[in-house]
PDB file of C-alpha atoms and ligand atoms in Angstrom:
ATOM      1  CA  UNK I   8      -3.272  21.683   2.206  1.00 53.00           C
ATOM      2  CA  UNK I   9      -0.042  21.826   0.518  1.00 64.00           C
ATOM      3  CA  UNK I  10       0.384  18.273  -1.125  1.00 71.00           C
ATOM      4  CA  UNK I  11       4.128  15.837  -0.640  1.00 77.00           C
ATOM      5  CA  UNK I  12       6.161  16.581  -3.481  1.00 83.00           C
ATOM      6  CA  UNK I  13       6.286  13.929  -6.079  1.00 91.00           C
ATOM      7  CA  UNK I  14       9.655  12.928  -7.138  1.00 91.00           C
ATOM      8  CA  UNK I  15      10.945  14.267 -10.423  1.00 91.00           C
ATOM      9  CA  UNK I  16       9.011  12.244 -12.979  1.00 91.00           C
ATOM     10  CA  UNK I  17       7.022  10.150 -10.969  1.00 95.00           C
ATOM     11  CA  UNK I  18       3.932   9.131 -12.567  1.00 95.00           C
ATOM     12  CA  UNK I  19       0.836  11.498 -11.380  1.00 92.00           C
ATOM     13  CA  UNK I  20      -1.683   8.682 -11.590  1.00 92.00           C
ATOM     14  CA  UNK I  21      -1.763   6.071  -8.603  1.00 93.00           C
ATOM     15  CA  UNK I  22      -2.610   3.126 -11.737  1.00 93.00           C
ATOM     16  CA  UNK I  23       0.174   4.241 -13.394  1.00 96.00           C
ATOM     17  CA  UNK I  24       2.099   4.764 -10.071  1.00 96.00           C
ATOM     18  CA  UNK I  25       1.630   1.123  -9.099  1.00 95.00           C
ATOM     19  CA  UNK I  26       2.784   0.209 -12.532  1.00 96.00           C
ATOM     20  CA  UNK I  27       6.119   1.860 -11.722  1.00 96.00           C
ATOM     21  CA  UNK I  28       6.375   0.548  -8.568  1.00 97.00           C
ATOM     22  CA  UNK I  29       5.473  -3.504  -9.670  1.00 96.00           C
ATOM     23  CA  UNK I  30       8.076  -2.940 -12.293  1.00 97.00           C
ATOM     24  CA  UNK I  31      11.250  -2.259 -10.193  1.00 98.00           C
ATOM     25  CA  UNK I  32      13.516  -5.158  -8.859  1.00 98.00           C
ATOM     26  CA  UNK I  33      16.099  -2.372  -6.723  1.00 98.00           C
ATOM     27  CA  UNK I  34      14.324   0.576  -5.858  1.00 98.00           C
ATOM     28  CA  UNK I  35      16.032   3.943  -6.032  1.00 97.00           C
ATOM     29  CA  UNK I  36      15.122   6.500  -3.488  1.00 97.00           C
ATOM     30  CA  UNK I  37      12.683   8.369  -6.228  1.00 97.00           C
ATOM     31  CA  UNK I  38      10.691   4.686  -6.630  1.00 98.00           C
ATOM     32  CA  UNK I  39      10.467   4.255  -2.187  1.00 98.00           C
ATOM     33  CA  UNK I  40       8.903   8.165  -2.358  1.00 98.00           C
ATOM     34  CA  UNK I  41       6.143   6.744  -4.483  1.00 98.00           C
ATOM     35  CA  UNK I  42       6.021   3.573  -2.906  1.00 98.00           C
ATOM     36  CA  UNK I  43       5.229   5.925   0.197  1.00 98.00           C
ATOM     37  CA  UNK I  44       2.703   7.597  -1.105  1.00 98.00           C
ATOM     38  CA  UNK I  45       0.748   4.332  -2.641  1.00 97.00           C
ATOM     39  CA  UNK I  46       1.093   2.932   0.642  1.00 98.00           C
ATOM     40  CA  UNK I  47      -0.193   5.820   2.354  1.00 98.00           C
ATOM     41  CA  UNK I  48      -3.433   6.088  -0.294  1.00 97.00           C
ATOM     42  CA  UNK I  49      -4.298   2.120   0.592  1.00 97.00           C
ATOM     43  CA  UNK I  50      -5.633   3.698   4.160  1.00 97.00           C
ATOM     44  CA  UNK I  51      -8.239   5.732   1.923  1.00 96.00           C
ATOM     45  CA  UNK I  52      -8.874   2.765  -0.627  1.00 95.00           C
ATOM     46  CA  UNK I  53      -9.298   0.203   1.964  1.00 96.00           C
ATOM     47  CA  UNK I  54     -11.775   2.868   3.521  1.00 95.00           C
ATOM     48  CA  UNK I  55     -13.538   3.842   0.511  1.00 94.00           C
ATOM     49  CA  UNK I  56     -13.764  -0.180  -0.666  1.00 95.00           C
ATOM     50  CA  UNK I  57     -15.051  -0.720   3.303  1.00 95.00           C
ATOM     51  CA  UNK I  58     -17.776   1.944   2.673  1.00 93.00           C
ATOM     52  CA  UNK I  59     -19.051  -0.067  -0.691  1.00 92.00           C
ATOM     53  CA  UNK I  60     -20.776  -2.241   1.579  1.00 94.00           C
ATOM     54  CA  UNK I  61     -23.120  -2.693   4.511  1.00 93.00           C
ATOM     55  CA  UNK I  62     -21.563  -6.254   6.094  1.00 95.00           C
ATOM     56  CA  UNK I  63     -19.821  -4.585   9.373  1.00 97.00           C
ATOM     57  CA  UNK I  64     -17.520  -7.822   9.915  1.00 98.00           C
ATOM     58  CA  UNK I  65     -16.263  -7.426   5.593  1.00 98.00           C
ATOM     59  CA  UNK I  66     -15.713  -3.754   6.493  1.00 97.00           C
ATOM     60  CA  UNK I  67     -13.578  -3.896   9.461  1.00 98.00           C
ATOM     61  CA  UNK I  68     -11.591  -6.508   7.592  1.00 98.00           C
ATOM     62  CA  UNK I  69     -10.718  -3.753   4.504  1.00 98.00           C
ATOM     63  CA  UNK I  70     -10.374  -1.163   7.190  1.00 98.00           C
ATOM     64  CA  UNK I  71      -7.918  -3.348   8.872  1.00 98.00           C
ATOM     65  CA  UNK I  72      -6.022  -3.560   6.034  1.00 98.00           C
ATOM     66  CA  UNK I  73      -6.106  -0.171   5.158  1.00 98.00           C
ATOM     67  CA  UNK I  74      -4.932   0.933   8.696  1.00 98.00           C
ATOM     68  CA  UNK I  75      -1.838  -1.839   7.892  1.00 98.00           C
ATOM     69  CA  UNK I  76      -1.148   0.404   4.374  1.00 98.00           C
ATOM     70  CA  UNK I  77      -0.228   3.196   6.249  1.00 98.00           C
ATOM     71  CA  UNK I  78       1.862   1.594   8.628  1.00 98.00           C
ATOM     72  CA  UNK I  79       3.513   0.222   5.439  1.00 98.00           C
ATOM     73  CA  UNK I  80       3.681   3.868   4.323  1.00 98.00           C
ATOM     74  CA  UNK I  81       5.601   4.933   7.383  1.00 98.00           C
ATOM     75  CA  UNK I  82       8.281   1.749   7.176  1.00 98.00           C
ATOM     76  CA  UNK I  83       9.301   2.760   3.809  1.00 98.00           C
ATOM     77  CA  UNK I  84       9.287   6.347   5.152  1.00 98.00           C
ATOM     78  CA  UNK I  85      12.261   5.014   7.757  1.00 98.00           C
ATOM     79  CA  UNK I  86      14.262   2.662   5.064  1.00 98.00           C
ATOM     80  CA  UNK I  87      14.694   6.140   3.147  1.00 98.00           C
ATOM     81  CA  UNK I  88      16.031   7.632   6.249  1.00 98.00           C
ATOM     82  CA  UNK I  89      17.940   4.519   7.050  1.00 98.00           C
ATOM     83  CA  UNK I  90      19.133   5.046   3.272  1.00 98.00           C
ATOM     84  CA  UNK I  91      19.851   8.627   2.836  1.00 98.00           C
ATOM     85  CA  UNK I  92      19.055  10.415   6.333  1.00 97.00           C
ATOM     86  CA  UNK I  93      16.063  12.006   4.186  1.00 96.00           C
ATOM     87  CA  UNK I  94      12.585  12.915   5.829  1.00 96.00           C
ATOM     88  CA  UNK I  95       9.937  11.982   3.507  1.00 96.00           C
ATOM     89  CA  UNK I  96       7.213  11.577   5.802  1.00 96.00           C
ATOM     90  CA  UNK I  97       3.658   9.970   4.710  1.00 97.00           C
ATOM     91  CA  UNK I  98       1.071  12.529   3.851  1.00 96.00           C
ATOM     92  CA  UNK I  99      -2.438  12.247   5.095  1.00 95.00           C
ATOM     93  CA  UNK I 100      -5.218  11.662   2.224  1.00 94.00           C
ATOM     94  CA  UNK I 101      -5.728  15.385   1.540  1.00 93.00           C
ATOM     95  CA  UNK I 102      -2.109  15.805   1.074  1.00 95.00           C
ATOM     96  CA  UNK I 103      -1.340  12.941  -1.394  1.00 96.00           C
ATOM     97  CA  UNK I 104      -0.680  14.051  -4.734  1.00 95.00           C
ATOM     98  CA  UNK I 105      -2.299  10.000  -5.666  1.00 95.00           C
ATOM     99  CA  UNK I 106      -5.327  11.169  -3.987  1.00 94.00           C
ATOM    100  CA  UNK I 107      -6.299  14.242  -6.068  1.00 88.00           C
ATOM    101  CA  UNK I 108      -8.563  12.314  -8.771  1.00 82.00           C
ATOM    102  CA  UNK I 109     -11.827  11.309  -7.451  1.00 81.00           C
ATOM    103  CA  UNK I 110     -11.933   7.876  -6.722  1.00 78.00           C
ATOM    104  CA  UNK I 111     -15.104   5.732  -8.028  1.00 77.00           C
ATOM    105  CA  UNK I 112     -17.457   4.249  -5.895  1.00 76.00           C
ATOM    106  CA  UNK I 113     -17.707   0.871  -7.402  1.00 79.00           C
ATOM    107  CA  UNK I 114     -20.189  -2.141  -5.431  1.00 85.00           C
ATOM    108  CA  UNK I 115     -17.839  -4.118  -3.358  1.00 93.00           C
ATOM    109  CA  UNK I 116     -17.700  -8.092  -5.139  1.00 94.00           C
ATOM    110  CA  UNK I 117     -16.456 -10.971  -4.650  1.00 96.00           C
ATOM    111  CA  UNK I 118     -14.116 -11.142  -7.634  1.00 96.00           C
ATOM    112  CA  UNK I 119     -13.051  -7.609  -6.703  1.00 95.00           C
ATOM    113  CA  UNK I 120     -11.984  -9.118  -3.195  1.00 97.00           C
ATOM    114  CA  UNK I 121     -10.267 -12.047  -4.655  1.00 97.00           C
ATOM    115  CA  UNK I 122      -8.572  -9.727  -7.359  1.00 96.00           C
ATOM    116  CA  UNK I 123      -7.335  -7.211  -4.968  1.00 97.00           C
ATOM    117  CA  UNK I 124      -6.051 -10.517  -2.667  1.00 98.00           C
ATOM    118  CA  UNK I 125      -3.509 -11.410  -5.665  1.00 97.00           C
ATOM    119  CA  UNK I 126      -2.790  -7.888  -5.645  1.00 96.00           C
ATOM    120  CA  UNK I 127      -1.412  -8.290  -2.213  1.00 98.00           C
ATOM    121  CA  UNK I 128       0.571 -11.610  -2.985  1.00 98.00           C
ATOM    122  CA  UNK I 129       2.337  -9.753  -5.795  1.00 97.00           C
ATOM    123  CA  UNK I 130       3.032  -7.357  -2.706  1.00 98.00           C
ATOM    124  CA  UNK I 131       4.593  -9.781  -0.490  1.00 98.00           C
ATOM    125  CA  UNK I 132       6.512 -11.046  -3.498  1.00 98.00           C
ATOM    126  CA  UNK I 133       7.629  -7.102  -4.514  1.00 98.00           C
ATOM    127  CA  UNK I 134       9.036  -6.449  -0.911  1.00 98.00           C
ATOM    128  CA  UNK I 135      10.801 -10.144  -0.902  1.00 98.00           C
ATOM    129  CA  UNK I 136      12.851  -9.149  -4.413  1.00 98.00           C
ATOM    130  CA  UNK I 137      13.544  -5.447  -2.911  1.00 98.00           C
ATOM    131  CA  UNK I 138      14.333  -6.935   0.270  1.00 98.00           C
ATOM    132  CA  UNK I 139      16.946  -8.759  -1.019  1.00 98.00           C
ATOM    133  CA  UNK I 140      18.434  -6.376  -3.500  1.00 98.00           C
ATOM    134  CA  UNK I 141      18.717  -2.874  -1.106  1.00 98.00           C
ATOM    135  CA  UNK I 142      21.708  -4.090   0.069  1.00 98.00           C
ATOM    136  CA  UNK I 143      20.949  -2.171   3.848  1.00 98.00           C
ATOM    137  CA  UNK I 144      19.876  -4.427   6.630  1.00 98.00           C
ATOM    138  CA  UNK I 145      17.268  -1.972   8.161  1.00 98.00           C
ATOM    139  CA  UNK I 146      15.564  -1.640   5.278  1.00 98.00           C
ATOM    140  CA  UNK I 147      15.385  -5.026   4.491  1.00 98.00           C
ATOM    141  CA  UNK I 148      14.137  -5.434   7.209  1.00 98.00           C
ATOM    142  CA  UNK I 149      11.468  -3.317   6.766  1.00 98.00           C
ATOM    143  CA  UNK I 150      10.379  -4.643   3.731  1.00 98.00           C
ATOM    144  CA  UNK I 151      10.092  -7.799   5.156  1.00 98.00           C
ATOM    145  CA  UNK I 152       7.656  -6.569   7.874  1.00 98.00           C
ATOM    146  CA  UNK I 153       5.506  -4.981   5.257  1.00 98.00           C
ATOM    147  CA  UNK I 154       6.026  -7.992   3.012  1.00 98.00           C
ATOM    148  CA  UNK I 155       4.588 -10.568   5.668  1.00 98.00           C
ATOM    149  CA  UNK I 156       1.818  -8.320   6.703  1.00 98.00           C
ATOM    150  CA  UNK I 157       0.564  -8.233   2.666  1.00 98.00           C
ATOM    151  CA  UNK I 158      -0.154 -11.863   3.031  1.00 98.00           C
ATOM    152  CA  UNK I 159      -2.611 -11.173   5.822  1.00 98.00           C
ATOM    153  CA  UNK I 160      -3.962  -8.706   3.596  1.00 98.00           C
ATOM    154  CA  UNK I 161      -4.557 -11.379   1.126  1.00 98.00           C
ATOM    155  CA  UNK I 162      -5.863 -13.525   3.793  1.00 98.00           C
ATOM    156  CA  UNK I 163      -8.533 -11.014   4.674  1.00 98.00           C
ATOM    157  CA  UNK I 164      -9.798 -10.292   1.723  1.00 98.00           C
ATOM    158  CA  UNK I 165     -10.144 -14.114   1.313  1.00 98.00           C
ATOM    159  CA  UNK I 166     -11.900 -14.370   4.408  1.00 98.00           C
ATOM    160  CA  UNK I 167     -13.941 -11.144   3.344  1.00 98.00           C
ATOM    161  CA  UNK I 168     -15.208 -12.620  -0.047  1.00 98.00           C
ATOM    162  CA  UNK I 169     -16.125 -15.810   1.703  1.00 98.00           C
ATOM    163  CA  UNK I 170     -18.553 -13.790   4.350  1.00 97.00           C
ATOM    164  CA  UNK I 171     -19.937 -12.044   1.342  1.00 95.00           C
ATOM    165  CA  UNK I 172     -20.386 -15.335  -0.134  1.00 92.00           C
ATOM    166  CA  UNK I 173     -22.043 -16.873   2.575  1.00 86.00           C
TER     167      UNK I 173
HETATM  168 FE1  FE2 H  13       1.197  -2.333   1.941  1.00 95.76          FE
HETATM  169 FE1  FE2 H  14      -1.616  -4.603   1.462  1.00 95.76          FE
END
């Protein structure tokens, strides 16, 4: 498979990818490409985090959540067209150049759930600032949608670490 094209010096490491991406108050066009492609490798994080443990009802909430990244992947995907007309189109997990580094199976804890669930805050928070500073009303809007929905994320690994808890 012929992996999406990374943006002219975009990181090549999704850590240091999500550092770029935290770090940016008005996205340009180059920073929504790799927020695409972050999005799009939460359905495969969510999955692999899912497959860390044996509690069906924890799982389906991370693969919930992981289904959500992807939407998220394709609503940035359609501010950049609302943007610039351009088709940058999320890739599937074999395709993403985030992807490419084997990701560690690590046991599924608690404090990893309630670590990832600030994570997600930060998320809601990220979308709210760009949001507000795109200065184009669909993609606002977009971000919003995404925005809201990384609450629930938060909420569900809440409600995940308290059934692991239990
Ligand atoms: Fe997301
Ligand atoms: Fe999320």
């Amino acid at each position: 498979m012929m992996p999406a094209a990374l943006p002219p010096g975009a990181p090549t490491d999704i850590g240091a990818a999500f550092a770029r991406i935290n770090s940016v108050t008005t996205p340009t066009l180059d920073d929504l490409k790799i927020m695409v492609l972050v999005e799009a490798a939460g359905l495969e994080l969510y999955g692999k985090l899912a497959a860390g443990t044996d509690n069906t009802a924890v799982a389906a909430l991370l693969q919930h959540n992981g289904r959500e990244e992807m939407a998220h992947a394709h609503r940035v995907a359609k501010a950049i067209t609302a943007l610039s007309g351009e088709d940058y189109p999320p890739p599937s997990a074999n395709e993403n150049p985030y992807l490419t580094a084997e990701i560690p199976e690590t046991p599924l804890t608690v404090e990893k759930l309630r670590g990832l669930a600030l994570g997600e805050v930060a998320g809601d928070t990220l979308y709210g600032t760009w949001a507000a500073n795109i200065g184009n009303e669909e993609a606002a809007r977009l971000f919003r949608l995404n925005g809201k929905e990384e609450l629930d994320h938060a909420a569900r690994l809440h409600e995940a670490a308290e059934l692991l808890e239990a």
